[in-house]
Amino acid sequence: MYSKVKIRLSAMVLVLACFAFIPALGFATLYGIKDSKGVFVPKVSVEMGKKEILITKVDPHEKFKSFALILNRKSPALIRNIGSVNIEWIASDNRPTKPVPFAGATYDPNKLKFEESVTRSIGMKLVDKSARNLFTGKQFSDLFSMFLDQQPLVAKEGATESEGAVKLGAGRDISINVDKTSITFNENNIKKGEIINIDNRSGLDQTLGVEIPEKDLLYTQIVRKPEQTKVPREIWGKFKVTADSGIFVVLIPDPDPARLANLNGKEVVVRIYQGDKVRESIRVPIKTVTESIAAGSGHGASTSVHEQDLKPLAKPTAPSSSQVTEAQQVPAPAASMEKAGPSRELENRGATTAVGIWILQIFNLVALIALALYGAFFVLPKVQVLEARMSKSEMFLHGAREAIREELDKTKEEILNECKTENPPNESQQG
């Protein structure tokens, strides 16, 4: 019995040791194209690791005339540190060759595109030499997109799932995720409104349509993430949402109780298209709580005013002295109305000011985000292009210096040779 337990423990230790020495690469994902019949044809397999990405041909003998890798603009860290990424081509005997920089002669910094023909090699390995862990915790689609002979390569999971019936929230998470199942407007959110976040987590572009009951809302807008750009109203019925991005829908209700009552029971409809047909519809019902809003809108003050208006009408024609003194102490209806009027005006002004400040804050936030995105996506690539040009200029200057030095050395040698040939005759004449 003891020997059996010992054997099992030793076997477990060996298995764990084997797992410890396995390279830190993930499961291979097949990428390919669709033929004329719509059948998925695998071309390469991709294995993700913490510091390495291995891309190998499915058919080692196939020759790729044009194989391109384009950096994802949503990965600014990789774009900034692309100079720290090397390529090791894998020969036919599975032997990696000498590392070369990814951002070399075949890399276009303006298009963020690396393009090369792959004929003899059976694959390539991308190696992260930086200390920033550019590949860790990332999917391949977050970093690169691949093209073979100008055709995009798609993952096998996305290709097979898009061919069949799509079920939201199932499979490879190809759903359109909506963060709210219903919306309720009450006194807490009537001024700031509500926001519905809609995310495309499929890894593929999706076509959506959003239907909003605009007539009973004070403000509505659809904004793309992360660009913070507005979707034009004329295409709200049908527009594209790119992979790994999304939109958010801004809804601000009208504070008028009558329009709020009309808004109750209506819904925001998100339609997901497959071609020209609606594949799925997600409905977000709208509810309103008008009682609490009406209670805080000043009905109590108007009721007290009406009661004060009725008190003088109930007085007798011959009031006693005690009633006269009471009447003098009670404020006149006109005076009470004058006091109530300015208070309502102040409340309305305060509400308008609060809405204006809120809109100004949103405008400032959007402007700051737009400025940051402009710096990240427009200024940084230009700086990188300047750095690349400076490096090329330095290399040219270095080569020119070396050429000048070689010419000087050759000239010096020729002069010395001439001097040596001329010296022996002079010495013989002197002797």
Tab-separated table of C-alpha atoms in Angstrom:
chain	number	residue	atom	x	y	z
A	1	MET	CA	0.000	0.000	0.000
A	2	TYR	CA	2.787	2.403	0.938
A	3	SER	CA	4.665	1.603	-2.277
A	4	LYS	CA	1.575	2.369	-4.420
A	5	VAL	CA	1.113	5.756	-2.728
A	6	LYS	CA	4.810	6.518	-3.202
A	7	ILE	CA	4.611	5.619	-6.899
A	8	ARG	CA	1.571	7.870	-7.392
A	9	LEU	CA	3.281	10.788	-5.641
A	10	SER	CA	6.399	10.377	-7.747
A	11	ALA	CA	4.289	10.293	-10.912
A	12	MET	CA	2.532	13.516	-9.894
A	13	VAL	CA	5.883	15.177	-9.221
A	14	LEU	CA	7.133	14.155	-12.677
A	15	VAL	CA	4.009	15.524	-14.350
A	16	LEU	CA	4.326	18.842	-12.518
A	17	ALA	CA	8.009	19.038	-13.439
A	18	CYS	CA	7.151	18.492	-17.087
A	19	PHE	CA	4.603	21.312	-16.972
A	20	ALA	CA	7.179	23.558	-15.312
A	21	PHE	CA	9.662	23.098	-18.160
A	22	ILE	CA	7.128	23.519	-20.986
A	23	PRO	CA	7.638	26.890	-22.734
A	24	ALA	CA	5.173	29.580	-21.716
A	25	LEU	CA	3.152	29.536	-24.957
A	26	GLY	CA	-0.626	29.411	-25.121
A	27	PHE	CA	-2.869	27.211	-27.208
A	28	ALA	CA	-2.454	27.537	-30.966
A	29	THR	CA	-5.168	29.401	-32.870
A	30	LEU	CA	-5.669	28.748	-36.561
A	31	TYR	CA	-5.992	31.706	-38.931
A	32	GLY	CA	-7.055	31.423	-42.535
A	33	ILE	CA	-9.256	32.644	-45.359
A	34	LYS	CA	-12.565	31.616	-46.924
A	35	ASP	CA	-12.614	30.154	-50.401
A	36	SER	CA	-15.220	30.877	-53.079
A	37	LYS	CA	-17.631	28.404	-51.469
A	38	GLY	CA	-17.324	29.999	-48.036
A	39	VAL	CA	-15.252	27.146	-46.571
A	40	PHE	CA	-12.577	28.118	-44.048
A	41	VAL	CA	-9.051	27.298	-45.290
A	42	PRO	CA	-6.374	27.430	-42.536
A	43	LYS	CA	-3.101	29.111	-43.433
A	44	VAL	CA	-1.129	29.791	-40.225
A	45	SER	CA	-1.257	28.935	-36.538
A	46	VAL	CA	-0.527	31.478	-33.803
A	47	GLU	CA	0.725	30.693	-30.298
A	48	MET	CA	0.791	33.496	-27.737
A	49	GLY	CA	3.366	33.683	-24.965
A	50	LYS	CA	4.432	36.227	-22.377
A	51	LYS	CA	7.444	37.405	-24.373
A	52	GLU	CA	7.053	35.543	-27.677
A	53	ILE	CA	4.500	35.056	-30.458
A	54	LEU	CA	5.024	32.047	-32.723
A	55	ILE	CA	3.473	32.151	-36.216
A	56	THR	CA	3.921	28.977	-38.314
A	57	LYS	CA	2.550	27.809	-41.654
A	58	VAL	CA	-0.049	25.076	-41.673
A	59	ASP	CA	1.533	23.753	-44.873
A	60	PRO	CA	5.328	24.178	-44.534
A	61	HIS	CA	5.796	23.898	-48.317
A	62	GLU	CA	3.354	26.678	-49.190
A	63	LYS	CA	4.931	29.920	-50.395
A	64	PHE	CA	3.498	33.251	-49.283
A	65	LYS	CA	4.179	35.926	-51.894
A	66	SER	CA	3.020	38.688	-49.556
A	67	PHE	CA	2.579	38.265	-45.797
A	68	ALA	CA	1.770	41.420	-43.801
A	69	LEU	CA	1.427	42.255	-40.102
A	70	ILE	CA	-0.283	45.549	-39.214
A	71	LEU	CA	-0.103	46.954	-35.685
A	72	ASN	CA	-3.410	47.621	-33.953
A	73	ARG	CA	-3.730	51.357	-33.302
A	74	LYS	CA	-5.521	50.530	-30.046
A	75	SER	CA	-2.179	49.282	-28.649
A	76	PRO	CA	-0.157	52.497	-28.188
A	77	ALA	CA	2.364	50.769	-25.911
A	78	LEU	CA	3.309	48.333	-28.690
A	79	ILE	CA	3.509	51.145	-31.250
A	80	ARG	CA	5.806	53.207	-29.044
A	81	ASN	CA	8.090	50.254	-28.254
A	82	ILE	CA	8.041	48.472	-31.626
A	83	GLY	CA	11.784	49.077	-31.863
A	84	SER	CA	12.222	46.545	-29.030
A	85	VAL	CA	10.507	43.734	-30.972
A	86	ASN	CA	12.672	41.349	-33.018
A	87	ILE	CA	11.822	38.742	-35.646
A	88	GLU	CA	13.419	35.303	-35.729
A	89	TRP	CA	12.659	33.476	-38.973
A	90	ILE	CA	12.292	29.714	-38.574
A	91	ALA	CA	14.075	27.651	-41.188
A	92	SER	CA	12.799	24.377	-42.663
A	93	ASP	CA	14.686	22.393	-39.999
A	94	ASN	CA	12.860	24.275	-37.187
A	95	ARG	CA	16.002	26.257	-36.429
A	96	PRO	CA	15.540	29.983	-35.659
A	97	THR	CA	17.759	32.355	-37.619
A	98	LYS	CA	19.549	35.485	-36.439
A	99	PRO	CA	17.149	38.044	-34.905
A	100	VAL	CA	16.349	41.113	-37.001
A	101	PRO	CA	14.385	44.207	-35.915
A	102	PHE	CA	10.676	44.245	-36.687
A	103	ALA	CA	10.891	47.949	-37.569
A	104	GLY	CA	13.442	47.340	-40.293
A	105	ALA	CA	13.580	48.056	-44.013
A	106	THR	CA	10.245	46.370	-44.790
A	107	TYR	CA	8.356	48.234	-42.044
A	108	ASP	CA	6.237	51.286	-42.935
A	109	PRO	CA	5.886	53.503	-39.820
A	110	ASN	CA	3.108	55.568	-41.413
A	111	LYS	CA	0.881	52.537	-42.042
A	112	LEU	CA	2.313	50.579	-39.067
A	113	LYS	CA	2.749	47.728	-41.550
A	114	PHE	CA	5.395	45.001	-41.846
A	115	GLU	CA	5.287	43.160	-45.173
A	116	GLU	CA	7.574	40.420	-46.463
A	117	SER	CA	7.441	37.328	-48.678
A	118	VAL	CA	7.674	34.011	-46.826
A	119	THR	CA	8.854	31.288	-49.204
A	120	ARG	CA	11.616	29.224	-47.605
A	121	SER	CA	10.867	29.795	-43.920
A	122	ILE	CA	8.141	27.775	-42.269
A	123	GLY	CA	7.265	30.542	-39.811
A	124	MET	CA	8.439	33.415	-37.685
A	125	LYS	CA	8.781	34.268	-34.014
A	126	LEU	CA	8.148	37.738	-32.596
A	127	VAL	CA	10.281	38.323	-29.490
A	128	ASP	CA	9.692	41.153	-27.001
A	129	LYS	CA	13.080	42.467	-25.841
A	130	SER	CA	11.648	45.291	-23.735
A	131	ALA	CA	10.863	45.276	-20.025
A	132	ARG	CA	7.262	46.361	-20.555
A	133	ASN	CA	5.720	42.914	-21.266
A	134	LEU	CA	4.069	44.077	-24.487
A	135	PHE	CA	2.455	40.673	-25.187
A	136	THR	CA	1.459	39.650	-21.647
A	137	GLY	CA	-2.277	39.310	-21.093
A	138	LYS	CA	-3.067	40.271	-24.686
A	139	GLN	CA	-4.838	38.489	-27.492
A	140	PHE	CA	-3.270	38.448	-30.935
A	141	SER	CA	-6.099	40.560	-32.379
A	142	ASP	CA	-5.344	43.217	-29.728
A	143	LEU	CA	-1.809	43.594	-31.110
A	144	PHE	CA	-1.754	42.694	-34.818
A	145	SER	CA	-3.879	41.917	-37.839
A	146	MET	CA	-2.568	39.586	-40.558
A	147	PHE	CA	-2.951	39.750	-44.325
A	148	LEU	CA	-1.998	37.134	-46.889
A	149	ASP	CA	-1.851	38.368	-50.498
A	150	GLN	CA	-3.919	41.427	-49.471
A	151	GLN	CA	-6.608	39.184	-47.915
A	152	PRO	CA	-7.277	39.446	-44.160
A	153	LEU	CA	-6.699	36.300	-42.114
A	154	VAL	CA	-9.449	35.543	-39.577
A	155	ALA	CA	-9.422	33.185	-36.615
A	156	LYS	CA	-11.072	29.828	-37.036
A	157	GLU	CA	-13.415	30.363	-34.069
A	158	GLY	CA	-14.811	33.580	-35.532
A	159	ALA	CA	-15.133	32.055	-39.009
A	160	THR	CA	-16.959	28.916	-37.876
A	161	GLU	CA	-19.238	30.748	-35.464
A	162	SER	CA	-20.211	33.393	-37.997
A	163	GLU	CA	-21.285	30.667	-40.434
A	164	GLY	CA	-23.865	29.153	-38.103
A	165	ALA	CA	-26.695	30.575	-36.044
A	166	VAL	CA	-25.386	33.083	-33.539
A	167	LYS	CA	-26.528	32.889	-29.934
A	168	LEU	CA	-25.932	35.894	-27.780
A	169	GLY	CA	-23.795	35.294	-24.744
A	170	ALA	CA	-22.623	31.883	-25.956
A	171	GLY	CA	-19.563	30.433	-27.702
A	172	ARG	CA	-16.579	32.718	-28.184
A	173	ASP	CA	-18.439	35.656	-26.617
A	174	ILE	CA	-19.513	37.052	-29.969
A	175	SER	CA	-22.440	38.841	-28.343
A	176	ILE	CA	-23.307	42.500	-28.362
A	177	ASN	CA	-23.229	43.280	-24.661
A	178	VAL	CA	-25.798	45.785	-23.304
A	179	ASP	CA	-25.137	46.753	-19.693
A	180	LYS	CA	-28.755	47.615	-18.789
A	181	THR	CA	-31.915	45.526	-18.954
A	182	SER	CA	-34.216	48.452	-18.089
A	183	ILE	CA	-34.104	52.187	-17.291
A	184	THR	CA	-36.034	53.978	-14.550
A	185	PHE	CA	-36.266	57.778	-14.433
A	186	ASN	CA	-37.007	59.324	-11.032
A	187	GLU	CA	-36.119	62.448	-9.073
A	188	ASN	CA	-32.530	61.211	-8.628
A	189	ASN	CA	-31.596	60.987	-12.319
A	190	ILE	CA	-34.093	63.266	-14.079
A	191	LYS	CA	-31.434	65.992	-14.520
A	192	LYS	CA	-28.360	63.911	-15.361
A	193	GLY	CA	-30.179	61.181	-17.317
A	194	GLU	CA	-28.997	57.640	-18.003
A	195	ILE	CA	-26.316	56.067	-20.212
A	196	ILE	CA	-26.578	52.655	-21.926
A	197	ASN	CA	-23.222	51.038	-22.761
A	198	ILE	CA	-23.208	48.723	-25.796
A	199	ASP	CA	-19.965	46.781	-26.422
A	200	ASN	CA	-18.891	44.659	-29.396
A	201	ARG	CA	-16.743	41.891	-27.878
A	202	SER	CA	-16.893	39.548	-30.856
A	203	GLY	CA	-13.559	40.322	-32.504
A	204	LEU	CA	-15.499	41.011	-35.727
A	205	ASP	CA	-17.239	44.104	-37.077
A	206	GLN	CA	-20.967	44.174	-36.339
A	207	THR	CA	-23.844	46.145	-37.889
A	208	LEU	CA	-26.251	47.646	-35.354
A	209	GLY	CA	-29.358	49.775	-35.346
A	210	VAL	CA	-30.650	51.740	-32.336
A	211	GLU	CA	-34.258	52.937	-32.011
A	212	ILE	CA	-34.881	55.670	-29.398
A	213	PRO	CA	-38.201	57.362	-28.471
A	214	GLU	CA	-36.856	60.863	-29.182
A	215	LYS	CA	-40.157	62.775	-28.964
A	216	ASP	CA	-40.499	62.414	-25.186
A	217	LEU	CA	-36.800	62.891	-24.351
A	218	LEU	CA	-35.078	66.215	-23.801
A	219	TYR	CA	-31.688	65.062	-25.155
A	220	THR	CA	-30.503	61.921	-26.941
A	221	GLN	CA	-27.151	61.036	-28.492
A	222	ILE	CA	-25.126	58.001	-29.611
A	223	VAL	CA	-21.345	58.260	-29.165
A	224	ARG	CA	-18.660	55.829	-30.321
A	225	LYS	CA	-16.080	54.382	-27.913
A	226	PRO	CA	-13.204	55.071	-27.526
A	227	GLU	CA	-13.105	57.794	-30.236
A	228	GLN	CA	-15.799	59.884	-28.472
A	229	THR	CA	-17.298	60.807	-31.857
A	230	LYS	CA	-21.034	61.204	-32.406
A	231	VAL	CA	-22.944	58.853	-34.675
A	232	PRO	CA	-24.993	60.923	-37.180
A	233	ARG	CA	-28.727	60.717	-36.486
A	234	GLU	CA	-29.553	59.791	-40.065
A	235	ILE	CA	-27.712	56.436	-39.717
A	236	TRP	CA	-28.957	55.456	-36.256
A	237	GLY	CA	-31.105	52.828	-37.919
A	238	LYS	CA	-28.090	50.960	-39.282
A	239	PHE	CA	-24.370	51.554	-38.736
A	240	LYS	CA	-21.188	49.544	-38.142
A	241	VAL	CA	-19.412	49.030	-34.822
A	242	THR	CA	-15.829	47.832	-35.223
A	243	ALA	CA	-14.373	44.877	-33.352
A	244	ASP	CA	-13.437	45.348	-29.691
A	245	SER	CA	-15.111	48.757	-29.506
A	246	GLY	CA	-18.593	49.995	-28.693
A	247	ILE	CA	-21.028	52.863	-28.294
A	248	PHE	CA	-22.958	54.498	-25.475
A	249	VAL	CA	-26.453	55.959	-25.697
A	250	VAL	CA	-27.184	59.129	-23.684
A	251	LEU	CA	-30.822	59.651	-22.586
A	252	ILE	CA	-31.970	62.763	-20.666
A	253	PRO	CA	-35.741	62.951	-20.025
A	254	ASP	CA	-37.938	66.039	-20.158
A	255	PRO	CA	-38.852	67.146	-16.591
A	256	ASP	CA	-42.422	67.888	-17.684
A	257	PRO	CA	-44.640	65.344	-15.840
A	258	ALA	CA	-46.917	64.958	-18.861
A	259	ARG	CA	-44.056	64.021	-21.179
A	260	LEU	CA	-42.619	61.736	-18.509
A	261	ALA	CA	-45.949	59.949	-18.331
A	262	ASN	CA	-45.847	59.444	-22.117
A	263	LEU	CA	-42.309	58.051	-21.806
A	264	ASN	CA	-43.384	55.325	-19.373
A	265	GLY	CA	-43.617	51.937	-21.069
A	266	LYS	CA	-41.569	52.850	-24.135
A	267	GLU	CA	-38.261	51.160	-24.894
A	268	VAL	CA	-34.852	51.471	-26.502
A	269	VAL	CA	-34.381	48.783	-29.159
A	270	VAL	CA	-30.918	47.579	-30.234
A	271	ARG	CA	-31.041	45.573	-33.452
A	272	ILE	CA	-28.163	43.330	-34.599
A	273	TYR	CA	-28.024	42.805	-38.356
A	274	GLN	CA	-26.657	39.921	-40.374
A	275	GLY	CA	-26.582	41.251	-43.894
A	276	ASP	CA	-29.914	42.990	-44.525
A	277	LYS	CA	-31.852	40.898	-42.013
A	278	VAL	CA	-32.256	41.537	-38.283
A	279	ARG	CA	-30.512	38.703	-36.496
A	280	GLU	CA	-31.410	39.690	-32.936
A	281	SER	CA	-33.210	42.502	-31.102
A	282	ILE	CA	-32.387	43.624	-27.561
A	283	ARG	CA	-35.081	45.699	-25.864
A	284	VAL	CA	-34.466	48.004	-22.907
A	285	PRO	CA	-37.835	49.149	-21.427
A	286	ILE	CA	-38.175	52.632	-19.883
A	287	LYS	CA	-40.019	53.237	-16.621
A	288	THR	CA	-40.831	56.563	-14.963
A	289	VAL	CA	-41.763	57.381	-11.369
A	290	THR	CA	-43.775	60.591	-11.796
A	291	GLU	CA	-45.259	60.712	-8.284
A	292	SER	CA	-41.961	61.520	-6.542
A	293	ILE	CA	-41.099	64.073	-9.225
A	294	ALA	CA	-44.484	65.777	-8.927
A	295	ALA	CA	-44.210	65.833	-5.123
A	296	GLY	CA	-40.968	67.821	-5.315
A	297	SER	CA	-42.118	70.265	-8.036
A	298	GLY	CA	-43.926	72.690	-5.717
A	299	HIS	CA	-47.565	71.501	-5.592
A	300	GLY	CA	-47.637	71.959	-1.830
A	301	ALA	CA	-46.814	75.662	-2.141
A	302	SER	CA	-49.604	76.242	-4.664
A	303	THR	CA	-52.104	74.475	-2.401
A	304	SER	CA	-51.219	76.732	0.544
A	305	VAL	CA	-51.662	79.782	-1.686
A	306	HIS	CA	-55.161	78.653	-2.705
A	307	GLU	CA	-56.100	78.097	0.926
A	308	GLN	CA	-54.950	81.617	1.801
A	309	ASP	CA	-56.979	82.978	-1.113
A	310	LEU	CA	-60.122	81.324	0.268
A	311	LYS	CA	-59.751	82.597	3.838
A	312	PRO	CA	-60.609	86.284	3.122
A	313	LEU	CA	-63.678	85.207	1.117
A	314	ALA	CA	-65.076	83.386	4.169
A	315	LYS	CA	-64.910	86.443	6.437
A	316	PRO	CA	-68.242	87.961	7.620
A	317	THR	CA	-69.285	91.440	6.486
A	318	ALA	CA	-69.135	92.764	10.082
A	319	PRO	CA	-65.978	91.353	11.589
A	320	SER	CA	-65.308	91.623	15.291
A	321	SER	CA	-62.205	93.227	16.751
A	322	SER	CA	-60.561	89.845	17.406
A	323	GLN	CA	-61.155	88.777	13.794
A	324	VAL	CA	-59.706	92.080	12.564
A	325	THR	CA	-56.508	91.522	14.518
A	326	GLU	CA	-56.251	87.960	13.178
A	327	ALA	CA	-56.799	89.249	9.667
A	328	GLN	CA	-54.037	91.784	10.140
A	329	GLN	CA	-51.642	89.060	11.260
A	330	VAL	CA	-52.442	86.797	8.263
A	331	PRO	CA	-50.499	87.951	5.136
A	332	ALA	CA	-52.486	89.146	2.170
A	333	PRO	CA	-52.843	86.847	-0.861
A	334	ALA	CA	-51.004	89.270	-3.120
A	335	ALA	CA	-48.061	89.431	-0.736
A	336	SER	CA	-47.893	85.640	-0.492
A	337	MET	CA	-47.982	85.360	-4.282
A	338	GLU	CA	-45.206	87.935	-4.564
A	339	LYS	CA	-43.070	85.871	-2.171
A	340	ALA	CA	-43.834	82.583	-3.921
A	341	GLY	CA	-43.094	84.045	-7.368
A	342	PRO	CA	-39.434	84.955	-6.748
A	343	SER	CA	-38.801	81.646	-4.979
A	344	ARG	CA	-40.038	79.729	-8.033
A	345	GLU	CA	-37.931	81.894	-10.304
A	346	LEU	CA	-34.869	81.160	-8.155
A	347	GLU	CA	-35.619	77.435	-8.291
A	348	ASN	CA	-35.953	77.535	-12.084
A	349	ARG	CA	-32.750	79.554	-12.390
A	350	GLY	CA	-30.931	77.111	-10.114
A	351	ALA	CA	-32.117	74.134	-12.186
A	352	THR	CA	-31.082	75.842	-15.438
A	353	THR	CA	-27.696	76.730	-13.978
A	354	ALA	CA	-27.148	73.154	-12.783
A	355	VAL	CA	-27.969	71.777	-16.247
A	356	GLY	CA	-25.637	74.316	-17.860
A	357	ILE	CA	-22.784	73.444	-15.495
A	358	TRP	CA	-23.361	69.735	-16.128
A	359	ILE	CA	-23.291	70.239	-19.916
A	360	LEU	CA	-20.134	72.383	-19.591
A	361	GLN	CA	-18.418	69.668	-17.559
A	362	ILE	CA	-19.305	67.051	-20.176
A	363	PHE	CA	-17.994	69.336	-22.928
A	364	ASN	CA	-14.711	69.857	-21.049
A	365	LEU	CA	-14.333	66.121	-20.438
A	366	VAL	CA	-14.991	65.299	-24.100
A	367	ALA	CA	-12.500	68.004	-25.167
A	368	LEU	CA	-9.801	66.601	-22.848
A	369	ILE	CA	-10.390	63.051	-24.079
A	370	ALA	CA	-10.302	64.229	-27.705
A	371	LEU	CA	-7.044	66.097	-27.052
A	372	ALA	CA	-5.483	63.018	-25.420
A	373	LEU	CA	-6.604	60.772	-28.299
A	374	TYR	CA	-5.244	63.275	-30.819
A	375	GLY	CA	-1.879	63.236	-29.077
A	376	ALA	CA	-1.847	59.431	-28.876
A	377	PHE	CA	-2.920	58.669	-32.452
A	378	PHE	CA	-1.529	61.607	-34.451
A	379	VAL	CA	1.390	63.218	-32.627
A	380	LEU	CA	3.152	60.058	-31.431
A	381	PRO	CA	3.333	58.400	-34.907
A	382	LYS	CA	4.826	61.610	-36.332
A	383	VAL	CA	7.419	61.670	-33.560
A	384	GLN	CA	8.245	58.040	-34.320
A	385	VAL	CA	8.611	58.864	-38.020
A	386	LEU	CA	11.014	61.693	-37.142
A	387	GLU	CA	12.996	59.347	-34.900
A	388	ALA	CA	13.189	56.786	-37.714
A	389	ARG	CA	14.379	59.441	-40.159
A	390	MET	CA	16.984	60.689	-37.679
A	391	SER	CA	18.267	57.151	-37.168
A	392	LYS	CA	18.500	56.639	-40.941
A	393	SER	CA	20.336	59.966	-41.265
A	394	GLU	CA	22.767	58.930	-38.540
A	395	MET	CA	23.411	55.620	-40.301
A	396	PHE	CA	23.997	57.479	-43.582
A	397	LEU	CA	26.435	59.860	-41.911
A	398	HIS	CA	28.179	56.940	-40.269
A	399	GLY	CA	28.547	55.190	-43.633
A	400	ALA	CA	29.811	58.368	-45.256
A	401	ARG	CA	32.430	58.778	-42.528
A	402	GLU	CA	33.597	55.203	-42.988
A	403	ALA	CA	33.845	55.688	-46.760
A	404	ILE	CA	35.893	58.871	-46.316
A	405	ARG	CA	38.202	57.106	-43.878
A	406	GLU	CA	38.735	54.257	-46.343
A	407	GLU	CA	39.556	56.726	-49.123
A	408	LEU	CA	42.031	58.524	-46.859
A	409	ASP	CA	43.685	55.231	-45.909
A	410	LYS	CA	44.014	54.227	-49.567
A	411	THR	CA	45.479	57.621	-50.477
A	412	LYS	CA	47.945	57.382	-47.587
A	413	GLU	CA	49.051	53.914	-48.680
A	414	GLU	CA	49.556	55.086	-52.259
A	415	ILE	CA	51.690	58.029	-51.107
A	416	LEU	CA	53.817	55.768	-48.883
A	417	ASN	CA	54.292	53.281	-51.723
A	418	GLU	CA	55.442	56.032	-54.053
A	419	CYS	CA	57.899	57.347	-51.457
A	420	LYS	CA	59.352	53.849	-50.963
A	421	THR	CA	59.871	53.355	-54.678
A	422	GLU	CA	61.610	56.690	-55.053
A	423	ASN	CA	64.049	56.341	-52.067
A	424	PRO	CA	66.305	53.407	-53.292
A	425	PRO	CA	67.613	55.157	-56.454
A	426	ASN	CA	68.472	58.275	-54.441
A	427	GLU	CA	70.487	56.224	-51.970
A	428	SER	CA	72.455	54.495	-54.756
A	429	GLN	CA	73.337	57.833	-56.339
A	430	GLN	CA	74.641	59.113	-52.993
A	431	GLY	CA	76.853	56.016	-52.554
